[in-house]
Amino acid sequence: MSEIERQSMELDIVCVGFGPAMAGFLTTLTRGLADENGAPLLESAVMPGMPPQVICYERADDIGFGVSGVVSKARGIKESFPDFDPAQVPMCAPVAHETVAYLLDPHGASRRQELLGFADKALGFAGKYTSCCRDHAYELPYIPPFLCKEPGYVFSIGQFNQWAGSQVMGSGLAQIWPSMPVARVIMEEGKVVGVRLADQGVDKKGNPDACFMPGMDIRAALTVIGDGPVGPVGRNLDEILGLPEGNSQRDWALGMKMVVDLPEDCDLPEGYVLHTFGYPEPDIFGFMYVLPDRVASLGIFVPSWLDTPVRTGYRYLQHWMTHPYLWKHLKGGKMRSWGAKSLLESGRRGEPHLVGDGFARIGEGSGSTNVLTGSGVDEAWTTGVMLAEGVLKLMKKNQPFTKYNLERAYVKRRRESELEAEAKIAEKARDGFGKGFIQGLTGMALSGFTKGKLNMPGDHRDPNQRVPSIEEYYSGLLSAQEIEAIREECAAKGEPLHDALMDRVGWPSIEYDGQLLVSHQDALLMGGKVQAPGGYADHVVFADPNVCLKCRERICIDMCSGQAIAPDPEGGAPLFDREKCVHCGACVWNCSKPHPTEPGRTNVEFKAGAGGLHSVEN
Amino acid sequence: MSAGYHIVVCGGIVPDPLQTLEPVQGPAGWGLKNELMLPAILDPWAGHALFEAANLAKNVPGSKVWLVSMGPKAKLQQVMMTIAQKVPFELVVLDGPASGFADAHETGAALAEAIAAIPGLDTSKLLVFGGWQSASRGAGATMQVIGEKLGIFEQFQGVDKLEVLADGALRVLERVEGGSYQDSVVSGAPAVFGWATGELPEPPNNPQVGMQNMRLVMPALQKAKPVKLEKGPEYSGVQIPSQKRETRVVKDAPVDQIAKEIVDWLSA
């Protein structure tokens, strides 16, 4: 087929993805483009007489949709807004109290190392005679300084992004366009010269259909990519350029969360921060942040090193919420919104090429998340600020956005920052989890207290090389015949395996209450409010369907946050339903099969797509 | 008709209907809980009117479309970021309440005043478009009030189709009872049209249109005139409709039983 004729538009700077990093970039950039009286300081190269033309394209239906709640020291944000008043941003409060709790397993269903089982028994025994262990949980008497977030804020990133976005747009010096997915970068002679927007009016496979409108080519001197860890544009660039020598993106986690109206008798104070570990599986971490007006943001992180081939974030979230230590606060509460997001936990080790001729990377997709301190929003914001400072410097000197210039203006600034120093400490902090939960915790403590001088070695294979078969994982609990029978039963019903297997190995059923504990599908309707505008191609694609046919684990189905990937009752590759996808990207890194041509990737491709979660409260 | 139309679309914003809209009484009267936090969209009825207006303007050379909208400025800006990608228009902003509890007469009067003040507007070519009803208030009275205030008495409500005839007259299909249409012909502008759902799909996003619109949207937001609505009805009480939703998992239930339960549930 001959190349489709596309419209083209020239800008000075084109940005991809509006998250905390881009908010930091555009906030700093727009401030530098005008003087105190609002008069432009710089002139557009593509539109003489006008200020520089800066546009940011965002996939979601509005800015701030489909991200998650956070506790942050907010150092970078406070530097950008020295007079920051949390009352200006809905759902934002200063951190008031922090607790870290180890949760015992009240049901005996989770997989625990022998030593941990022994420790659990000891804690349970001690709890009978002392107050150190109540409600099957042990509150740590001491929180390591690297984990403390005080003085900081708890807030909804969605609300914060909307607030920051409205400030940027109010300046009139940058435009942010939601519901406009970007398909890929445009490269010419090794230089990024802009981006191509996703085609509209196409069928599920991307073929022209009614109202076909080819995605425009947006050409710009500088392309800023901040589309997160599973963003198609950043991933597209990584496929072209590869990662820098020695870097890899193998550590991930799925964050699944809810925003909840707490029951009236809940006495947790505003600004309360709780972090948990130990349950529902030892290395699933949980969090609860109490926001203003008796609203809480809570959820879990299911990491890639949890080597179970059958893992569902949603059910694990419900088991975590109903743990006695949490349920005493949550019983009678009501779900306001719900969502999920992938986190790139490789941090600095997952850093891609930060700059090249005509482009720069910022935010989580640029490896800014700090896995030791468990923070990423402020770090992402700070990368955006650093890039903007560099870009302004180059623009004022009328220097082109070459790799050399961007290295000096941005990368050098980043390398010399506190952010980089902390990222180095965190780089190997979680390696130990690849060997086991106890090794993981030991490794974190070692890294944290020695400032990264000592670390626990780990297992750093790709998830698709680590995941055992279902039979191996359940050996000793279920026979291969039993598993096969469950597999056939689920296939006949077109259902995923995880519920049936979890039921069989002792996990209790969830007693739905219709307002906080509801079925996964009801959560999509009541809490996620997923939107999928028509006319776009499916963005989850199985690279080689034949590989899926032979796959016995199918984690893509079990891990799918929105139950958007389902077994094909006719026996084919899994089916994808765009109307349910929350764009968390868990399928990309959970797949247990390598890509047919690029072994470093999985058999699932995650392309540009519109819609996703439709709530600003996340 | 070679001179074209001056089409003014009145379109308010409403909280995203996918969100839970819980009424609460505040110091300024009734409103929605956490309304400022809720994402907003262009009223879907007004959206149809806008798409029809853009289509008419495209087909009749010399026409121009204005979108007159009343709402909190910051919310309007967010909504415009999406709407402005769809069709070309010039925005006129009234910085005022967009809640479903505002009085239709006061709202209509403010909008009519803003329309009359549009520079260069030729009332002999004027077609006023809007939603027949509103997603936030189903009174369907606002468009009538706007027409009356502007002195336009050719009014059509529940419009699904508007056709320009060869002699410049306008043929209108209005919804009437029993699923039927009333077929009317009006000699031409000025006229008021309260649209039902029209017959056009939502246009795809077009960044080039968005870019053109935004150059006018930003100044319009900066020039927004504050509007305060003082009069209006007093609400003795407002309630959210009771939700009948309940989650229950029943395995292997026969189809007849499921059907019976649904019927019982609906008639309960």
mmCIF file with all atom_site columns, C-alpha atoms in Angstrom, chain A residues 486-617:
data_model
loop_
_atom_site.group_PDB
_atom_site.id
_atom_site.type_symbol
_atom_site.label_atom_id
_atom_site.label_alt_id
_atom_site.label_comp_id
_atom_site.label_asym_id
_atom_site.label_entity_id
_atom_site.label_seq_id
_atom_site.pdbx_PDB_ins_code
_atom_site.Cartn_x
_atom_site.Cartn_y
_atom_site.Cartn_z
_atom_site.occupancy
_atom_site.B_iso_or_equiv
_atom_site.pdbx_formal_charge
_atom_site.auth_seq_id
_atom_site.auth_comp_id
_atom_site.auth_asym_id
_atom_site.auth_atom_id
_atom_site.pdbx_PDB_model_num
ATOM 1   C CA . ILE A 1 486 ? -9.267  -26.653 36.497 1.00 0.00 ? 486 ILE A CA 1
ATOM 2   C CA . ARG A 1 487 ? -7.686  -25.399 33.302 1.00 0.00 ? 487 ARG A CA 1
ATOM 3   C CA . GLU A 1 488 ? -10.202 -27.269 31.155 1.00 0.00 ? 488 GLU A CA 1
ATOM 4   C CA . GLU A 1 489 ? -13.111 -26.155 33.300 1.00 0.00 ? 489 GLU A CA 1
ATOM 5   C CA . CYS A 1 490 ? -12.056 -22.499 33.069 1.00 0.00 ? 490 CYS A CA 1
ATOM 6   C CA . ALA A 1 491 ? -11.420 -22.745 29.333 1.00 0.00 ? 491 ALA A CA 1
ATOM 7   C CA . ALA A 1 492 ? -14.916 -24.171 28.825 1.00 0.00 ? 492 ALA A CA 1
ATOM 8   C CA . LYS A 1 493 ? -16.406 -21.231 30.721 1.00 0.00 ? 493 LYS A CA 1
ATOM 9   C CA . GLY A 1 494 ? -14.099 -18.687 29.098 1.00 0.00 ? 494 GLY A CA 1
ATOM 10  C CA . GLU A 1 495 ? -12.834 -17.627 32.534 1.00 0.00 ? 495 GLU A CA 1
ATOM 11  C CA . PRO A 1 496 ? -9.319  -16.888 33.761 1.00 0.00 ? 496 PRO A CA 1
ATOM 12  C CA . LEU A 1 497 ? -7.589  -19.409 35.983 1.00 0.00 ? 497 LEU A CA 1
ATOM 13  C CA . HIS A 1 498 ? -6.642  -17.319 38.957 1.00 0.00 ? 498 HIS A CA 1
ATOM 14  C CA . ASP A 1 499 ? -9.874  -17.365 40.932 1.00 0.00 ? 499 ASP A CA 1
ATOM 15  C CA . ALA A 1 500 ? -10.301 -21.105 40.614 1.00 0.00 ? 500 ALA A CA 1
ATOM 16  C CA . LEU A 1 501 ? -6.707  -21.801 41.620 1.00 0.00 ? 501 LEU A CA 1
ATOM 17  C CA . MET A 1 502 ? -6.727  -19.347 44.530 1.00 0.00 ? 502 MET A CA 1
ATOM 18  C CA . ASP A 1 503 ? -9.984  -20.847 45.806 1.00 0.00 ? 503 ASP A CA 1
ATOM 19  C CA . ARG A 1 504 ? -8.492  -24.331 45.589 1.00 0.00 ? 504 ARG A CA 1
ATOM 20  C CA . VAL A 1 505 ? -5.360  -23.510 47.598 1.00 0.00 ? 505 VAL A CA 1
ATOM 21  C CA . GLY A 1 506 ? -7.201  -21.949 50.506 1.00 0.00 ? 506 GLY A CA 1
ATOM 22  C CA . TRP A 1 507 ? -7.876  -18.294 49.790 1.00 0.00 ? 507 TRP A CA 1
ATOM 23  C CA . PRO A 1 508 ? -11.271 -17.398 51.244 1.00 0.00 ? 508 PRO A CA 1
ATOM 24  C CA . SER A 1 509 ? -13.956 -16.044 48.955 1.00 0.00 ? 509 SER A CA 1
ATOM 25  C CA . ILE A 1 510 ? -14.628 -12.302 49.046 1.00 0.00 ? 510 ILE A CA 1
ATOM 26  C CA . GLU A 1 511 ? -17.950 -11.395 50.641 1.00 0.00 ? 511 GLU A CA 1
ATOM 27  C CA . TYR A 1 512 ? -19.249 -8.620  48.402 1.00 0.00 ? 512 TYR A CA 1
ATOM 28  C CA . ASP A 1 513 ? -20.911 -5.728  50.180 1.00 0.00 ? 513 ASP A CA 1
ATOM 29  C CA . GLY A 1 514 ? -21.926 -3.877  47.033 1.00 0.00 ? 514 GLY A CA 1
ATOM 30  C CA . GLN A 1 515 ? -20.114 -0.652  47.853 1.00 0.00 ? 515 GLN A CA 1
ATOM 31  C CA . LEU A 1 516 ? -16.497 -1.390  48.667 1.00 0.00 ? 516 LEU A CA 1
ATOM 32  C CA . LEU A 1 517 ? -16.164 -5.057  47.910 1.00 0.00 ? 517 LEU A CA 1
ATOM 33  C CA . VAL A 1 518 ? -17.657 -5.676  44.495 1.00 0.00 ? 518 VAL A CA 1
ATOM 34  C CA . SER A 1 519 ? -16.885 -7.919  41.547 1.00 0.00 ? 519 SER A CA 1
ATOM 35  C CA . HIS A 1 520 ? -14.065 -6.918  39.241 1.00 0.00 ? 520 HIS A CA 1
ATOM 36  C CA . GLN A 1 521 ? -16.503 -5.988  36.480 1.00 0.00 ? 521 GLN A CA 1
ATOM 37  C CA . ASP A 1 522 ? -18.503 -3.837  38.877 1.00 0.00 ? 522 ASP A CA 1
ATOM 38  C CA . ALA A 1 523 ? -15.301 -2.070  39.908 1.00 0.00 ? 523 ALA A CA 1
ATOM 39  C CA . LEU A 1 524 ? -14.762 -1.188  36.258 1.00 0.00 ? 524 LEU A CA 1
ATOM 40  C CA . LEU A 1 525 ? -18.232 0.309   36.105 1.00 0.00 ? 525 LEU A CA 1
ATOM 41  C CA . MET A 1 526 ? -18.428 1.927   39.533 1.00 0.00 ? 526 MET A CA 1
ATOM 42  C CA . GLY A 1 527 ? -14.853 2.904   40.141 1.00 0.00 ? 527 GLY A CA 1
ATOM 43  C CA . GLY A 1 528 ? -12.825 2.882   36.968 1.00 0.00 ? 528 GLY A CA 1
ATOM 44  C CA . LYS A 1 529 ? -15.279 4.352   34.489 1.00 0.00 ? 529 LYS A CA 1
ATOM 45  C CA . VAL A 1 530 ? -13.363 3.147   31.493 1.00 0.00 ? 530 VAL A CA 1
ATOM 46  C CA . GLN A 1 531 ? -13.775 4.980   28.219 1.00 0.00 ? 531 GLN A CA 1
ATOM 47  C CA . ALA A 1 532 ? -12.683 3.805   24.799 1.00 0.00 ? 532 ALA A CA 1
ATOM 48  C CA . PRO A 1 533 ? -13.538 6.171   21.961 1.00 0.00 ? 533 PRO A CA 1
ATOM 49  C CA . GLY A 1 534 ? -14.315 4.405   18.725 1.00 0.00 ? 534 GLY A CA 1
ATOM 50  C CA . GLY A 1 535 ? -12.247 4.558   15.585 1.00 0.00 ? 535 GLY A CA 1
ATOM 51  C CA . TYR A 1 536 ? -8.879  3.555   17.014 1.00 0.00 ? 536 TYR A CA 1
ATOM 52  C CA . ALA A 1 537 ? -6.954  0.351   16.477 1.00 0.00 ? 537 ALA A CA 1
ATOM 53  C CA . ASP A 1 538 ? -6.524  -2.147  19.317 1.00 0.00 ? 538 ASP A CA 1
ATOM 54  C CA . HIS A 1 539 ? -3.469  -1.124  21.295 1.00 0.00 ? 539 HIS A CA 1
ATOM 55  C CA . VAL A 1 540 ? -2.792  -4.523  22.883 1.00 0.00 ? 540 VAL A CA 1
ATOM 56  C CA . VAL A 1 541 ? -1.526  -6.865  20.208 1.00 0.00 ? 541 VAL A CA 1
ATOM 57  C CA . PHE A 1 542 ? -0.051  -10.355 20.493 1.00 0.00 ? 542 PHE A CA 1
ATOM 58  C CA . ALA A 1 543 ? 3.110   -10.341 18.401 1.00 0.00 ? 543 ALA A CA 1
ATOM 59  C CA . ASP A 1 544 ? 2.914   -14.014 17.466 1.00 0.00 ? 544 ASP A CA 1
ATOM 60  C CA . PRO A 1 545 ? -0.515  -15.576 18.146 1.00 0.00 ? 545 PRO A CA 1
ATOM 61  C CA . ASN A 1 546 ? 1.000   -19.037 17.660 1.00 0.00 ? 546 ASN A CA 1
ATOM 62  C CA . VAL A 1 547 ? 3.109   -18.481 20.770 1.00 0.00 ? 547 VAL A CA 1
ATOM 63  C CA . CYS A 1 548 ? -0.087  -17.693 22.708 1.00 0.00 ? 548 CYS A CA 1
ATOM 64  C CA . LEU A 1 549 ? -1.683  -20.910 21.487 1.00 0.00 ? 549 LEU A CA 1
ATOM 65  C CA . LYS A 1 550 ? 1.072   -22.953 23.098 1.00 0.00 ? 550 LYS A CA 1
ATOM 66  C CA . CYS A 1 551 ? 1.292   -20.828 26.259 1.00 0.00 ? 551 CYS A CA 1
ATOM 67  C CA . ARG A 1 552 ? 0.233   -22.643 29.440 1.00 0.00 ? 552 ARG A CA 1
ATOM 68  C CA . GLU A 1 553 ? 0.497   -19.740 31.885 1.00 0.00 ? 553 GLU A CA 1
ATOM 69  C CA . ARG A 1 554 ? -1.321  -16.895 30.141 1.00 0.00 ? 554 ARG A CA 1
ATOM 70  C CA . ILE A 1 555 ? -0.448  -14.370 32.822 1.00 0.00 ? 555 ILE A CA 1
ATOM 71  C CA . CYS A 1 556 ? -1.669  -11.646 30.487 1.00 0.00 ? 556 CYS A CA 1
ATOM 72  C CA . ILE A 1 557 ? -5.215  -12.843 31.226 1.00 0.00 ? 557 ILE A CA 1
ATOM 73  C CA . ASP A 1 558 ? -4.803  -13.356 34.961 1.00 0.00 ? 558 ASP A CA 1
ATOM 74  C CA . MET A 1 559 ? -2.927  -10.121 35.560 1.00 0.00 ? 559 MET A CA 1
ATOM 75  C CA . CYS A 1 560 ? -5.134  -7.917  33.379 1.00 0.00 ? 560 CYS A CA 1
ATOM 76  C CA . SER A 1 561 ? -6.374  -5.104  35.626 1.00 0.00 ? 561 SER A CA 1
ATOM 77  C CA . GLY A 1 562 ? -9.576  -4.596  33.689 1.00 0.00 ? 562 GLY A CA 1
ATOM 78  C CA . GLN A 1 563 ? -10.314 -8.169  32.596 1.00 0.00 ? 563 GLN A CA 1
ATOM 79  C CA . ALA A 1 564 ? -9.848  -6.775  29.110 1.00 0.00 ? 564 ALA A CA 1
ATOM 80  C CA . ILE A 1 565 ? -7.820  -9.798  28.012 1.00 0.00 ? 565 ILE A CA 1
ATOM 81  C CA . ALA A 1 566 ? -9.847  -12.995 28.064 1.00 0.00 ? 566 ALA A CA 1
ATOM 82  C CA . PRO A 1 567 ? -9.456  -16.577 26.891 1.00 0.00 ? 567 PRO A CA 1
ATOM 83  C CA . ASP A 1 568 ? -10.737 -17.281 23.416 1.00 0.00 ? 568 ASP A CA 1
ATOM 84  C CA . PRO A 1 569 ? -13.447 -19.928 23.853 1.00 0.00 ? 569 PRO A CA 1
ATOM 85  C CA . GLU A 1 570 ? -12.543 -21.182 20.378 1.00 0.00 ? 570 GLU A CA 1
ATOM 86  C CA . GLY A 1 571 ? -9.005  -21.868 21.516 1.00 0.00 ? 571 GLY A CA 1
ATOM 87  C CA . GLY A 1 572 ? -7.168  -19.046 19.749 1.00 0.00 ? 572 GLY A CA 1
ATOM 88  C CA . ALA A 1 573 ? -4.880  -16.378 21.137 1.00 0.00 ? 573 ALA A CA 1
ATOM 89  C CA . PRO A 1 574 ? -6.426  -14.351 23.993 1.00 0.00 ? 574 PRO A CA 1
ATOM 90  C CA . LEU A 1 575 ? -9.103  -11.864 23.028 1.00 0.00 ? 575 LEU A CA 1
ATOM 91  C CA . PHE A 1 576 ? -8.682  -8.173  23.760 1.00 0.00 ? 576 PHE A CA 1
ATOM 92  C CA . ASP A 1 577 ? -11.578 -5.869  24.613 1.00 0.00 ? 577 ASP A CA 1
ATOM 93  C CA . ARG A 1 578 ? -10.537 -2.243  24.283 1.00 0.00 ? 578 ARG A CA 1
ATOM 94  C CA . GLU A 1 579 ? -13.675 -1.092  26.094 1.00 0.00 ? 579 GLU A CA 1
ATOM 95  C CA . LYS A 1 580 ? -12.361 -2.524  29.354 1.00 0.00 ? 580 LYS A CA 1
ATOM 96  C CA . CYS A 1 581 ? -8.663  -1.689  29.153 1.00 0.00 ? 581 CYS A CA 1
ATOM 97  C CA . VAL A 1 582 ? -7.425  0.708   31.833 1.00 0.00 ? 582 VAL A CA 1
ATOM 98  C CA . HIS A 1 583 ? -4.064  1.121   30.037 1.00 0.00 ? 583 HIS A CA 1
ATOM 99  C CA . CYS A 1 584 ? -2.059  -0.120  33.030 1.00 0.00 ? 584 CYS A CA 1
ATOM 100 C CA . GLY A 1 585 ? 0.352   -1.956  30.732 1.00 0.00 ? 585 GLY A CA 1
ATOM 101 C CA . ALA A 1 586 ? 0.713   -4.983  33.027 1.00 0.00 ? 586 ALA A CA 1
ATOM 102 C CA . CYS A 1 587 ? 0.307   -7.329  30.054 1.00 0.00 ? 587 CYS A CA 1
ATOM 103 C CA . VAL A 1 588 ? 3.514   -6.023  28.471 1.00 0.00 ? 588 VAL A CA 1
ATOM 104 C CA . TRP A 1 589 ? 5.859   -7.037  31.247 1.00 0.00 ? 589 TRP A CA 1
ATOM 105 C CA . ASN A 1 590 ? 3.970   -9.989  32.732 1.00 0.00 ? 590 ASN A CA 1
ATOM 106 C CA . CYS A 1 591 ? 3.895   -12.076 29.579 1.00 0.00 ? 591 CYS A CA 1
ATOM 107 C CA . SER A 1 592 ? 5.905   -15.245 30.154 1.00 0.00 ? 592 SER A CA 1
ATOM 108 C CA . LYS A 1 593 ? 6.907   -15.651 26.520 1.00 0.00 ? 593 LYS A CA 1
ATOM 109 C CA . PRO A 1 594 ? 9.629   -13.760 24.676 1.00 0.00 ? 594 PRO A CA 1
ATOM 110 C CA . HIS A 1 595 ? 8.941   -11.713 21.574 1.00 0.00 ? 595 HIS A CA 1
ATOM 111 C CA . PRO A 1 596 ? 9.495   -13.808 18.424 1.00 0.00 ? 596 PRO A CA 1
ATOM 112 C CA . THR A 1 597 ? 12.222  -11.557 17.068 1.00 0.00 ? 597 THR A CA 1
ATOM 113 C CA . GLU A 1 598 ? 13.402  -9.490  20.037 1.00 0.00 ? 598 GLU A CA 1
ATOM 114 C CA . PRO A 1 599 ? 14.030  -11.724 23.061 1.00 0.00 ? 599 PRO A CA 1
ATOM 115 C CA . GLY A 1 600 ? 14.405  -8.800  25.476 1.00 0.00 ? 600 GLY A CA 1
ATOM 116 C CA . ARG A 1 601 ? 10.733  -8.007  24.966 1.00 0.00 ? 601 ARG A CA 1
ATOM 117 C CA . THR A 1 602 ? 7.622   -10.092 25.515 1.00 0.00 ? 602 THR A CA 1
ATOM 118 C CA . ASN A 1 603 ? 5.064   -11.445 23.078 1.00 0.00 ? 603 ASN A CA 1
ATOM 119 C CA . VAL A 1 604 ? 2.643   -8.618  23.978 1.00 0.00 ? 604 VAL A CA 1
ATOM 120 C CA . GLU A 1 605 ? 2.896   -5.276  22.231 1.00 0.00 ? 605 GLU A CA 1
ATOM 121 C CA . PHE A 1 606 ? 1.379   -2.160  23.756 1.00 0.00 ? 606 PHE A CA 1
ATOM 122 C CA . LYS A 1 607 ? 0.700   0.480   21.119 1.00 0.00 ? 607 LYS A CA 1
ATOM 123 C CA . ALA A 1 608 ? -0.853  3.935   21.043 1.00 0.00 ? 608 ALA A CA 1
ATOM 124 C CA . GLY A 1 609 ? -4.445  3.973   22.238 1.00 0.00 ? 609 GLY A CA 1
ATOM 125 C CA . ALA A 1 610 ? -7.032  6.494   23.354 1.00 0.00 ? 610 ALA A CA 1
ATOM 126 C CA . GLY A 1 611 ? -9.232  6.470   26.443 1.00 0.00 ? 611 GLY A CA 1
ATOM 127 C CA . GLY A 1 612 ? -8.622  4.343   29.497 1.00 0.00 ? 612 GLY A CA 1
ATOM 128 C CA . LEU A 1 613 ? -9.558  5.297   33.012 1.00 0.00 ? 613 LEU A CA 1
ATOM 129 C CA . HIS A 1 614 ? -11.982 8.163   33.277 1.00 0.00 ? 614 HIS A CA 1
ATOM 130 C CA . SER A 1 615 ? -11.636 9.633   36.714 1.00 0.00 ? 615 SER A CA 1
ATOM 131 C CA . VAL A 1 616 ? -9.670  12.551  37.983 1.00 0.00 ? 616 VAL A CA 1
ATOM 132 C CA . GLU A 1 617 ? -9.664  11.265  41.553 1.00 0.00 ? 617 GLU A CA 1
#
